[in-house]
Short mmCIF file of C-alpha atoms and ligand atoms in Angstrom, two decimals:
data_model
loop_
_atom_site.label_atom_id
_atom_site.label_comp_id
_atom_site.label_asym_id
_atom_site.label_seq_id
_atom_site.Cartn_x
_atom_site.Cartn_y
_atom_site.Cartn_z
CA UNK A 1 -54.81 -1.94 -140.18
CA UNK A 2 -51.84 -2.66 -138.38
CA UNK A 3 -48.07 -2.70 -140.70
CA UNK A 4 -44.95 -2.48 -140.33
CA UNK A 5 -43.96 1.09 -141.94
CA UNK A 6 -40.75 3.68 -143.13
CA UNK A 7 -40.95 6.33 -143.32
CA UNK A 8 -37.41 7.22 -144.37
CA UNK A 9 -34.77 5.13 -145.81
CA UNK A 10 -31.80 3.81 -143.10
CA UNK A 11 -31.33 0.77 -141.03
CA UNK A 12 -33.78 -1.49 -139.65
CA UNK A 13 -34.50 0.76 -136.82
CA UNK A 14 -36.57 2.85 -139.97
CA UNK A 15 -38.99 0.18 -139.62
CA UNK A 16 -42.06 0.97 -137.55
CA UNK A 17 -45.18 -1.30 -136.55
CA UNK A 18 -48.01 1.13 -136.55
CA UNK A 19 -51.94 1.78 -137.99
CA UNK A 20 -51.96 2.53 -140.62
CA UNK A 21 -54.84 3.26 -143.48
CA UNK A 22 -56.60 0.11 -145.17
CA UNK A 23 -56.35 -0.73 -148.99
CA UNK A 24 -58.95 -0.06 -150.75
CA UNK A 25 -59.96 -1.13 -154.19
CA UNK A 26 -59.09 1.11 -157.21
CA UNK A 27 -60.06 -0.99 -160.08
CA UNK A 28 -62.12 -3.64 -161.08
CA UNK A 29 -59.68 -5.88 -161.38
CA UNK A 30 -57.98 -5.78 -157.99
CA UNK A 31 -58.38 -7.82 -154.93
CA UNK A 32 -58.13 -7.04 -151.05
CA UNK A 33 -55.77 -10.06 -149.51
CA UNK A 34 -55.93 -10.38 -145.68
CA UNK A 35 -52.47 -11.58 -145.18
CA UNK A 36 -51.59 -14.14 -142.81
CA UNK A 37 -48.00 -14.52 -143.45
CA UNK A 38 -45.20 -12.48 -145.29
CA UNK A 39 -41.51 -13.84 -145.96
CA UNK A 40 -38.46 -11.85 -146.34
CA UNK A 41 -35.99 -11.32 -148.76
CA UNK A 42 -32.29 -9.48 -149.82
CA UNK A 43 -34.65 -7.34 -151.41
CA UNK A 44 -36.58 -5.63 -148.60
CA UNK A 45 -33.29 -4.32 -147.47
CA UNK A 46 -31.99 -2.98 -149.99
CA UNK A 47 -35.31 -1.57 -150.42
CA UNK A 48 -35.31 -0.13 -146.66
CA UNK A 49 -31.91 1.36 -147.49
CA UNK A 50 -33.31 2.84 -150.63
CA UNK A 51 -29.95 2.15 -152.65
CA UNK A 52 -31.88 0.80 -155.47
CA UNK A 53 -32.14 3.78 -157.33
CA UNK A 54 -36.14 3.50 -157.61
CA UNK A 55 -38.49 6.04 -156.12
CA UNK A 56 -40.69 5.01 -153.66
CA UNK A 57 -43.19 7.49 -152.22
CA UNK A 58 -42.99 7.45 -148.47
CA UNK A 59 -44.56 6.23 -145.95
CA UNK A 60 -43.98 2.65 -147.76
CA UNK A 61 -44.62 -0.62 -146.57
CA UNK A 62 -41.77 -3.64 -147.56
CA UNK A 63 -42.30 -7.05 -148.25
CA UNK A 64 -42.51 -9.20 -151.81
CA UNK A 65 -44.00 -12.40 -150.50
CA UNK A 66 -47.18 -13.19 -148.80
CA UNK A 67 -50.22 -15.56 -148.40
CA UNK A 68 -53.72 -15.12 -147.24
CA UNK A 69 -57.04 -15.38 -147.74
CA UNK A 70 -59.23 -12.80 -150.68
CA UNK A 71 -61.27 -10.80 -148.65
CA UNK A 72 -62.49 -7.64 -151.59
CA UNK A 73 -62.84 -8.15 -155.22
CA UNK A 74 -63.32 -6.26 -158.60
CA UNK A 75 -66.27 -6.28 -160.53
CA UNK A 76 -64.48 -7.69 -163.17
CA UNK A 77 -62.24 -10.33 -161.42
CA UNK A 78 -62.80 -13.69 -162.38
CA UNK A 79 -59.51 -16.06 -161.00
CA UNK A 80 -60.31 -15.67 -157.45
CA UNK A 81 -62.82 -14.75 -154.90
CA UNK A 82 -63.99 -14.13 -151.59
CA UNK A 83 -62.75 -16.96 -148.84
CA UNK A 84 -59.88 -18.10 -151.09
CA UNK A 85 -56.41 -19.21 -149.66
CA UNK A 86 -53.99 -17.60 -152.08
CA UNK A 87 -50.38 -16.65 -152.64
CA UNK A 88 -48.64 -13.98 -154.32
CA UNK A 89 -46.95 -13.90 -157.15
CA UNK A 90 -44.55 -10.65 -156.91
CA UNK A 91 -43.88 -8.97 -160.41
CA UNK A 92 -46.40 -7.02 -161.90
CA UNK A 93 -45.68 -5.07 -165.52
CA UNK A 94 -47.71 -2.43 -166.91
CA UNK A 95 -49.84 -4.86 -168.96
CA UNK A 96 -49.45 -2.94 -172.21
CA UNK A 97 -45.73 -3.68 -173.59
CA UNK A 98 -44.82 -6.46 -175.83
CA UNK A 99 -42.99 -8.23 -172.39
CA UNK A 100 -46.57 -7.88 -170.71
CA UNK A 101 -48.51 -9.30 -173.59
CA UNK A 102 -46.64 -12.14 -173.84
CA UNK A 103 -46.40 -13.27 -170.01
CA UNK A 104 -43.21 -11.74 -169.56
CA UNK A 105 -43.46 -8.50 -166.88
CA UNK A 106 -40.81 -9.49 -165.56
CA UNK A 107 -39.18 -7.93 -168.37
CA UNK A 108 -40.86 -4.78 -168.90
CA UNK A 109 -39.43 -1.23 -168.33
CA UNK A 110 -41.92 -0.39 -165.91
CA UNK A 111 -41.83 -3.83 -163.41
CA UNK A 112 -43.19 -3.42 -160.44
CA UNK A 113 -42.67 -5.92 -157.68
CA UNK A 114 -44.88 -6.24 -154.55
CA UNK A 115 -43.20 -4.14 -151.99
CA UNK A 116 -41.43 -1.87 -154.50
CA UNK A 117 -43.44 0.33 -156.17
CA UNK A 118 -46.65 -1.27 -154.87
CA UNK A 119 -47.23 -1.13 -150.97
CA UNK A 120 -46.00 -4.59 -149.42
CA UNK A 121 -46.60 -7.66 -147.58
CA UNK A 122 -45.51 -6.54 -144.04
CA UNK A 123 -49.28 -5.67 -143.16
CA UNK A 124 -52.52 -6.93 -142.18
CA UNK A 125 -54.03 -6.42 -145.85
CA UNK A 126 -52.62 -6.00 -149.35
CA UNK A 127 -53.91 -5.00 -152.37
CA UNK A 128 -52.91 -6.02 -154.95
CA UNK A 129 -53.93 -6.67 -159.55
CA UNK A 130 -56.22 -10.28 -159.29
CA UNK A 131 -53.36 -11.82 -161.30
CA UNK A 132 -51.07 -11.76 -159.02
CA UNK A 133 -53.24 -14.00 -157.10
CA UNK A 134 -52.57 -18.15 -156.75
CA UNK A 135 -53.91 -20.77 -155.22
CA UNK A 136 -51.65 -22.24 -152.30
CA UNK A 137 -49.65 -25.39 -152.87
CA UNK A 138 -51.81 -28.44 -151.48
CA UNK A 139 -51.42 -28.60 -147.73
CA UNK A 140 -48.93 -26.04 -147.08
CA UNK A 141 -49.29 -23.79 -144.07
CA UNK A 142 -49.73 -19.65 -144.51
CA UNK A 143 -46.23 -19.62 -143.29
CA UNK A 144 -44.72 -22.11 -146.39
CA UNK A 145 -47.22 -20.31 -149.22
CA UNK A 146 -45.72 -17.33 -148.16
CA UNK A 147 -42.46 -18.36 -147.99
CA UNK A 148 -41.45 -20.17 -151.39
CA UNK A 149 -42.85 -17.55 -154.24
CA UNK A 150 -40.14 -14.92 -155.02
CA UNK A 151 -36.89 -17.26 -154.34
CA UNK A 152 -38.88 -20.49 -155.95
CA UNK A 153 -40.41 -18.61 -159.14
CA UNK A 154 -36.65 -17.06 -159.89
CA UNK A 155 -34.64 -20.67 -158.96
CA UNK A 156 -37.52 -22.27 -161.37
CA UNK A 157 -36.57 -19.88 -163.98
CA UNK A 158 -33.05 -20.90 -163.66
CA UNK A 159 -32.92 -23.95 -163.06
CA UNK A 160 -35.70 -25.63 -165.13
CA UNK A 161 -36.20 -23.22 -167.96
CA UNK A 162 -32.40 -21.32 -168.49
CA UNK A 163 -30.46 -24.49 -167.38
CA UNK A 164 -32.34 -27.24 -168.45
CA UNK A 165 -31.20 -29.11 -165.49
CA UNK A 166 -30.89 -33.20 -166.06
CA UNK A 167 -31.16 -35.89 -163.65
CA UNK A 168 -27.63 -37.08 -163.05
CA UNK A 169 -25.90 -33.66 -163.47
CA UNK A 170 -23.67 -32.18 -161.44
CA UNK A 171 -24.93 -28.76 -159.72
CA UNK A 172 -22.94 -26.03 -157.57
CA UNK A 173 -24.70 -23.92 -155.54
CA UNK A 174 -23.31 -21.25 -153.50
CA UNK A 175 -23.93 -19.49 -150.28
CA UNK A 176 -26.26 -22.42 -149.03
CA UNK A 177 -27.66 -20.20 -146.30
CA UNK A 178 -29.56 -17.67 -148.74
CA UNK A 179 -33.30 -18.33 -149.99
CA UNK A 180 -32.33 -18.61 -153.38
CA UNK A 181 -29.68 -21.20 -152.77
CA UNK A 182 -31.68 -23.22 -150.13
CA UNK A 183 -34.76 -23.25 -152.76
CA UNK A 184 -32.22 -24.30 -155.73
CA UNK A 185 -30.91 -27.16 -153.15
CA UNK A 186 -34.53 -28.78 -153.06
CA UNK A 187 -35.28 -28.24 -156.41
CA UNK A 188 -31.89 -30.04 -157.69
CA UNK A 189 -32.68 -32.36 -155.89
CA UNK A 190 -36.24 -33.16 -156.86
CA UNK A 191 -34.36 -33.24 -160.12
CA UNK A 192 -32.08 -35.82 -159.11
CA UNK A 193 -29.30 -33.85 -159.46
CA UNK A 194 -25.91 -34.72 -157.38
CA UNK A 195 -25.50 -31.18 -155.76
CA UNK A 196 -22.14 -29.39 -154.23
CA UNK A 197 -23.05 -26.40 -152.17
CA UNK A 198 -20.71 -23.84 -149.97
CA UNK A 199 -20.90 -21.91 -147.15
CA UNK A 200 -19.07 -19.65 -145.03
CA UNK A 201 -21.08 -21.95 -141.82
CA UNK A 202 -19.72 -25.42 -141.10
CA UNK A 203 -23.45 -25.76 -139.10
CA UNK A 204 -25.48 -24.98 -142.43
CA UNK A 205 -23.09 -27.64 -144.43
CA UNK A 206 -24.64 -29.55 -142.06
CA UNK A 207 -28.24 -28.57 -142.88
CA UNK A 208 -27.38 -28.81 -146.40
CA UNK A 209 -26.84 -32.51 -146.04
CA UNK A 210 -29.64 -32.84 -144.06
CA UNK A 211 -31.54 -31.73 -146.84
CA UNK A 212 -30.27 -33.70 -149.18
CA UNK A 213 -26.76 -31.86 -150.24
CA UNK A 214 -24.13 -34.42 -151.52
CA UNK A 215 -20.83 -32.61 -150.48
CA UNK A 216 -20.36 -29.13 -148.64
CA UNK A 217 -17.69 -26.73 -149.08
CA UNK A 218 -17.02 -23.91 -146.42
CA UNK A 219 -15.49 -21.14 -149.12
CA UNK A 220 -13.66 -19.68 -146.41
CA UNK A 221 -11.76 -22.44 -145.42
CA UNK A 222 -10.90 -23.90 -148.57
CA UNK A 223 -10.82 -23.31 -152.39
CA UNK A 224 -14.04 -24.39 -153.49
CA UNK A 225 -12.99 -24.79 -157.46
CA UNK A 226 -10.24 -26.88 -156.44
CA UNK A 227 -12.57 -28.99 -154.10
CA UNK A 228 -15.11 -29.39 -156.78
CA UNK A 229 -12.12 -30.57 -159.43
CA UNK A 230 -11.56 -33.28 -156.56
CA UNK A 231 -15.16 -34.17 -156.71
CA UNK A 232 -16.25 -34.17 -159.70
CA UNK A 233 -12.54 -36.21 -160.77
CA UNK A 234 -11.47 -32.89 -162.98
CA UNK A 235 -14.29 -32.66 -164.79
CA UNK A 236 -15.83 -29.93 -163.66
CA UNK A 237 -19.70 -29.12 -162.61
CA UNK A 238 -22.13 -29.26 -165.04
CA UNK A 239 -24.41 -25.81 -163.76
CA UNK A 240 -23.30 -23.02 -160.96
CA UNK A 241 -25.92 -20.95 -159.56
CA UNK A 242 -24.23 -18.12 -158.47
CA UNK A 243 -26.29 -15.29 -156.78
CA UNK A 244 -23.25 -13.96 -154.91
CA UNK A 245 -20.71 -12.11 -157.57
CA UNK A 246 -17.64 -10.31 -156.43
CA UNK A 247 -14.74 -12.37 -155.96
CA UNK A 248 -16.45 -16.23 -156.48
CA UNK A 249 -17.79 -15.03 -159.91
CA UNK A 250 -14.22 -15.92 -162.04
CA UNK A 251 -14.27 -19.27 -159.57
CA UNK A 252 -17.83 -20.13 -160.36
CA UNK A 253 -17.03 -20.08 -164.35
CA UNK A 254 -13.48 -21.86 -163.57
CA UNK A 255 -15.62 -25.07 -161.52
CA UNK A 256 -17.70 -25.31 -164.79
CA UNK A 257 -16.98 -28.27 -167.35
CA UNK A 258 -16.94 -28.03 -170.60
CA UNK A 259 -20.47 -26.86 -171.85
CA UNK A 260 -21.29 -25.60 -168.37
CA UNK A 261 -24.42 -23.09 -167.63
CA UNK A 262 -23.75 -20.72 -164.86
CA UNK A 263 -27.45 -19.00 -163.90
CA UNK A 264 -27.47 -16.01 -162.06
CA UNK A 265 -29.89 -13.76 -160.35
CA UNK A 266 -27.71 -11.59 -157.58
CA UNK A 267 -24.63 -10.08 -156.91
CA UNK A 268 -24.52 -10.02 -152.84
CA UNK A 269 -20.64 -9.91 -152.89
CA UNK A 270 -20.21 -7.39 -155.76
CA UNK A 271 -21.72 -6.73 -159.24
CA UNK A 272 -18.30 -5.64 -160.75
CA UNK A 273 -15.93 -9.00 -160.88
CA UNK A 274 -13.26 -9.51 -163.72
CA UNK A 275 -14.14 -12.37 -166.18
CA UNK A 276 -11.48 -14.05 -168.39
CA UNK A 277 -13.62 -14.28 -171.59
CA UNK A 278 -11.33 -16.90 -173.14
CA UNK A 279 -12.78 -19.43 -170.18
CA UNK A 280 -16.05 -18.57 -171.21
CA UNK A 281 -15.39 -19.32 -175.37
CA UNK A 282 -12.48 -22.06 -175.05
CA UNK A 283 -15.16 -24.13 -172.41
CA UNK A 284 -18.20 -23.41 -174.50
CA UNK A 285 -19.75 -22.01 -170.84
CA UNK A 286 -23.19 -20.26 -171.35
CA UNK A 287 -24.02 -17.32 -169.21
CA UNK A 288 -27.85 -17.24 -168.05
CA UNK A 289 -29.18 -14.23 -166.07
CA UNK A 290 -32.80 -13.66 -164.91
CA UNK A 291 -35.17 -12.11 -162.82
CA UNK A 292 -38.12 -13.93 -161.20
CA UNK A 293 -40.33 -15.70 -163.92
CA UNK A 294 -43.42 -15.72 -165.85
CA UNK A 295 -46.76 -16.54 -164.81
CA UNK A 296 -46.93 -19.98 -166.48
CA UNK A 297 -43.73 -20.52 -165.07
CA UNK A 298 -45.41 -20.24 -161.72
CA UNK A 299 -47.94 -22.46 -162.12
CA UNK A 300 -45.51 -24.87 -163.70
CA UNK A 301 -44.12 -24.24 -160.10
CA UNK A 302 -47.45 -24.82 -157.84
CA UNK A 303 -47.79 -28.36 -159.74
CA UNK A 304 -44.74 -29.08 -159.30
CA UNK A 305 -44.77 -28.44 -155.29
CA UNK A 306 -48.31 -29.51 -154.94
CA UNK A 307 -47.24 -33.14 -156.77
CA UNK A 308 -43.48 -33.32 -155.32
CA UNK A 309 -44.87 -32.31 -152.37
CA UNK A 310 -41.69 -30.07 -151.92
CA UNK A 311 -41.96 -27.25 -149.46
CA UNK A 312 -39.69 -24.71 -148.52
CA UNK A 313 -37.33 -24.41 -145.69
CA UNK A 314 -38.27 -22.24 -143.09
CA UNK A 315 -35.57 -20.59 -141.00
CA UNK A 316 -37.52 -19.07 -138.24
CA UNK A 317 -40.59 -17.31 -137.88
CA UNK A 318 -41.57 -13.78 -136.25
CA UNK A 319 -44.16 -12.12 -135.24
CA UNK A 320 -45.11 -9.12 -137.48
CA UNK A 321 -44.56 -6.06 -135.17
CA UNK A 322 -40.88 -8.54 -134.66
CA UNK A 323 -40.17 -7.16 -138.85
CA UNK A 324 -36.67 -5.45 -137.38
CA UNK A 325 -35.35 -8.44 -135.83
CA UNK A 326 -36.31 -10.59 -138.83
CA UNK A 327 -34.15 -8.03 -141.26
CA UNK A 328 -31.89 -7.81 -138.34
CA UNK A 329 -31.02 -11.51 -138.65
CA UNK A 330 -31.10 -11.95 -142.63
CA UNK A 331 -28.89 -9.00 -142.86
CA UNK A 332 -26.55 -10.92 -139.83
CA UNK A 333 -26.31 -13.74 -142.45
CA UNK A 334 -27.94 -16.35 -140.01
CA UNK A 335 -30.73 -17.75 -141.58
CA UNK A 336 -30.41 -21.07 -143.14
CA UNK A 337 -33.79 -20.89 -145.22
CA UNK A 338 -36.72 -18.11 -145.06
CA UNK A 339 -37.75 -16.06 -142.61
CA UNK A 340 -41.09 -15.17 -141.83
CA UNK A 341 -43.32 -12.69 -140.53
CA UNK A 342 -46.63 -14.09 -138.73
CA UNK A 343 -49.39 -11.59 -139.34
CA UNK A 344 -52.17 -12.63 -136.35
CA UNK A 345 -55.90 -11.54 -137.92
N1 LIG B 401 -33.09 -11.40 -159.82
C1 LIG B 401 -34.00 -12.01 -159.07
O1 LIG B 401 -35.08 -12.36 -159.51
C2 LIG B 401 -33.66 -12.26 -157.64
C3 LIG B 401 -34.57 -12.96 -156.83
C4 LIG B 401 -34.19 -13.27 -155.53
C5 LIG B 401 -32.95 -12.85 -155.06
N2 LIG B 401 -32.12 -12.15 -155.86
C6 LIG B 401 -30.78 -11.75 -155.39
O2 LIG B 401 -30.06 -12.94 -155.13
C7 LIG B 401 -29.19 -12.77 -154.01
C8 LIG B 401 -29.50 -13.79 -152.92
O3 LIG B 401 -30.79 -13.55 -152.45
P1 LIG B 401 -31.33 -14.26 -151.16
O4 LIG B 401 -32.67 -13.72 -150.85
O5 LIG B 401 -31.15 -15.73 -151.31
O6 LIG B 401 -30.30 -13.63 -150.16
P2 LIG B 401 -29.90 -14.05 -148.76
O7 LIG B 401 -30.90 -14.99 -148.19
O8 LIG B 401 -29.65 -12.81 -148.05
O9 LIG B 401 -28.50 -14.82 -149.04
C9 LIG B 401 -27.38 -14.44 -148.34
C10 LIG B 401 -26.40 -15.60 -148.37
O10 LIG B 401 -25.49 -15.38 -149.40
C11 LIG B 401 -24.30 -16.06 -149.07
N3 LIG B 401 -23.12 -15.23 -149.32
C12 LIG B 401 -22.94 -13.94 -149.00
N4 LIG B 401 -21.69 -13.56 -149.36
C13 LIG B 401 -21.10 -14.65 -149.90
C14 LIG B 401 -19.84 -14.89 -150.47
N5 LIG B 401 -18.89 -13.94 -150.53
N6 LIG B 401 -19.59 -16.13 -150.97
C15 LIG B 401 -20.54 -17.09 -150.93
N7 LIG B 401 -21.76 -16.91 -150.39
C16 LIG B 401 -22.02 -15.70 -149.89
C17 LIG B 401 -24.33 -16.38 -147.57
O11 LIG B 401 -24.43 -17.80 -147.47
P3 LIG B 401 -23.79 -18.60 -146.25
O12 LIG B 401 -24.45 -18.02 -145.02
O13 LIG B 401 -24.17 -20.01 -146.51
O14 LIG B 401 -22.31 -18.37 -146.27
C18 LIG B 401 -25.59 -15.67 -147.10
O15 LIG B 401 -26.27 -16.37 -146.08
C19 LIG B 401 -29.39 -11.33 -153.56
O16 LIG B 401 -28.37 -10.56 -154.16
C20 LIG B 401 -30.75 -10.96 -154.11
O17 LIG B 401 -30.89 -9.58 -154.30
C21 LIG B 401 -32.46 -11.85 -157.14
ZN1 LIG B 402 -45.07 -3.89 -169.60
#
């Protein structure tokens, strides 16, 4: 099959489209997946770069999110089979730990997320445990079933089950142009939440609104706790999903009200920030952080989209053997949205 391959760690010039050897079942409960689209994320670059401190075994093949259709099953696989549309849902645990007996891998010691430890999306086939294996969200394209599992399952998680978001609340979402933040935009909304977001891009404010933002902030013209103060008349925002860190970490807990939730799940600006504990006790703040989400918390997730009808934003779409370019522009910080790799069967 034809993927996109490193072979060493470095920048995206380490990736390489080339043949490469098919997967083949191992176990009865696997499945083949002919992928027709994969979606990118922070991840595969730090990944690429191989600061992560988890060893890979090289040649490896990137990539977290995908969709296609089951081409190989197990003997002993009973969710899926041949000829179905499916998407991927990325964590995978070692199925024996009190986390994995309880629906929670995404807790256990030995996680394993598509494209980490287990050979990625960036290909023309995957294999990968049947489990990991859902149905697509009614009518969506390859392109949107690949796009919305990793950031959606994680902004679910936080939103929905860590903040207990309410219709009416007010929600602050940072760096608008990320994955996470553009997928915790539409689901606010679809919670009828009154949402704040920033930027560092006057031009994605702008797509913000489009998509149903209520105020935009660019962070690097302006103090965006003092702006929210303004908007929300003092009071303060009612949940901050911060997946940034560094320096807007002390901000995000000083635009919280009283009884705020801040839910994180990334620290693109710096995992080491100072934090005046007294804000967090004196306000009665709660502190959520996660990673990704459980299986019923991903079906919760397909209803949801298949009912709401919600689908994720797409930023632009490449070809596969394009994989560089794609990392080339997430890494530029251009996106507004997902970007996605077209895998042509
Ligand atoms: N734990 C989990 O389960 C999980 C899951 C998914 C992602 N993550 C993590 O969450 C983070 C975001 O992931 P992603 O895929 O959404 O990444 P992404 O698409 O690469 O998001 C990058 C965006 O972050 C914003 N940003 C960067 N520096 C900023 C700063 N100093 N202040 C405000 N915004 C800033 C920028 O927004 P603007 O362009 O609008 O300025 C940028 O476009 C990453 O750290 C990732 O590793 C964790
Ligand atoms: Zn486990």
């Amino acid at each position: 099959m034809k993927a996109v391959c490193i072979h060493e760690h470095g920048r995206s010039d380490k990736l390489r489209y080339e043949e490469t050897d098919d997967p083949k079942l191992n176990s009865s409960r696997e499945v083949v997946v002919q992928l027709r689209a994969a979606a990118l994320n922070r991840i595969d670059i730090l990944n690429r770069e191989g600061v992560t401190g988890m060893e890979v075994s090289l040649p490896h093949i990137l990539g977290a999110d995908g969709a296609g259709v089951v081409v190989d099953v197990g003997d002993r696989v009973t969710n899926v089979k041949k000829g179905d549309a499916v998407c991927l849902y990325p964590p995978s645990g070692c199925g024996r730990c009190e986390f994995c007996q309880t629906d929670r891998d995404y807790m256990c010691v030995h996680l394993r997320v598509i494209g980490e430890r287990i050979k990625g999306t960036y290909a023309e086939y995957i294999k990968v445990p049947a489990e990991n294996c859902f149905p697509i969200p009614t009518d969506y394209s390859f392109e949107e079933a690949a796009a919305f599992p990793l950031v959606f399952i994680t902004v679910w998680r936080m939103l929905v089950t860590n903040a207990e978001l309410k219709p009416g609340e007010h929600v602050l979402i940072l760096g608008i142009g990320g994955g996470v933040a553009s997928a915790a935009l539409q689901l606010a909304k679809e919670m009828k939440a009154h949402v704040i977001v920033t930027s560092s891009s006057d031009a994605k404010l702008e797509m913000a609104k489009h998509h149903g933002a209520d105020h935009g902030i660019n962070y690097t013209k302006s103090d965006f706790v003092k702006e929210v103060r303004v908007l929300t008349k003092k009071r303060g925002v009612d949940v901050v999903v911060d997946c940034v860190g560094g320096e807007s970490w002390a901000k995000s807990l000083a635009a919280l009200a009283k009884g705020g939730r801040l839910v994180t799940c990334g620290a693109t600006a710096g995992a080491f920030p100072q934090t005046n504990i007294r804000r967090i006790f004196w306000n009665h703040l709660s502190i959520f952080g996660s990673t990704l989400g459980s299986r019923q918390e991903f079906q919760q997730l397909l209803s949801f989209c298949s009912a709401s009808g919600i689908r994720p934003i797409i930023d632009q779409v490449f070809p596969l053997k394009g994989a560089a370019a794609a990392q080339q522009r997430l890494e530029e910080g251009k996106q507004f949205g997902k970007i996605v790799l077209q895998v042509a069967n």
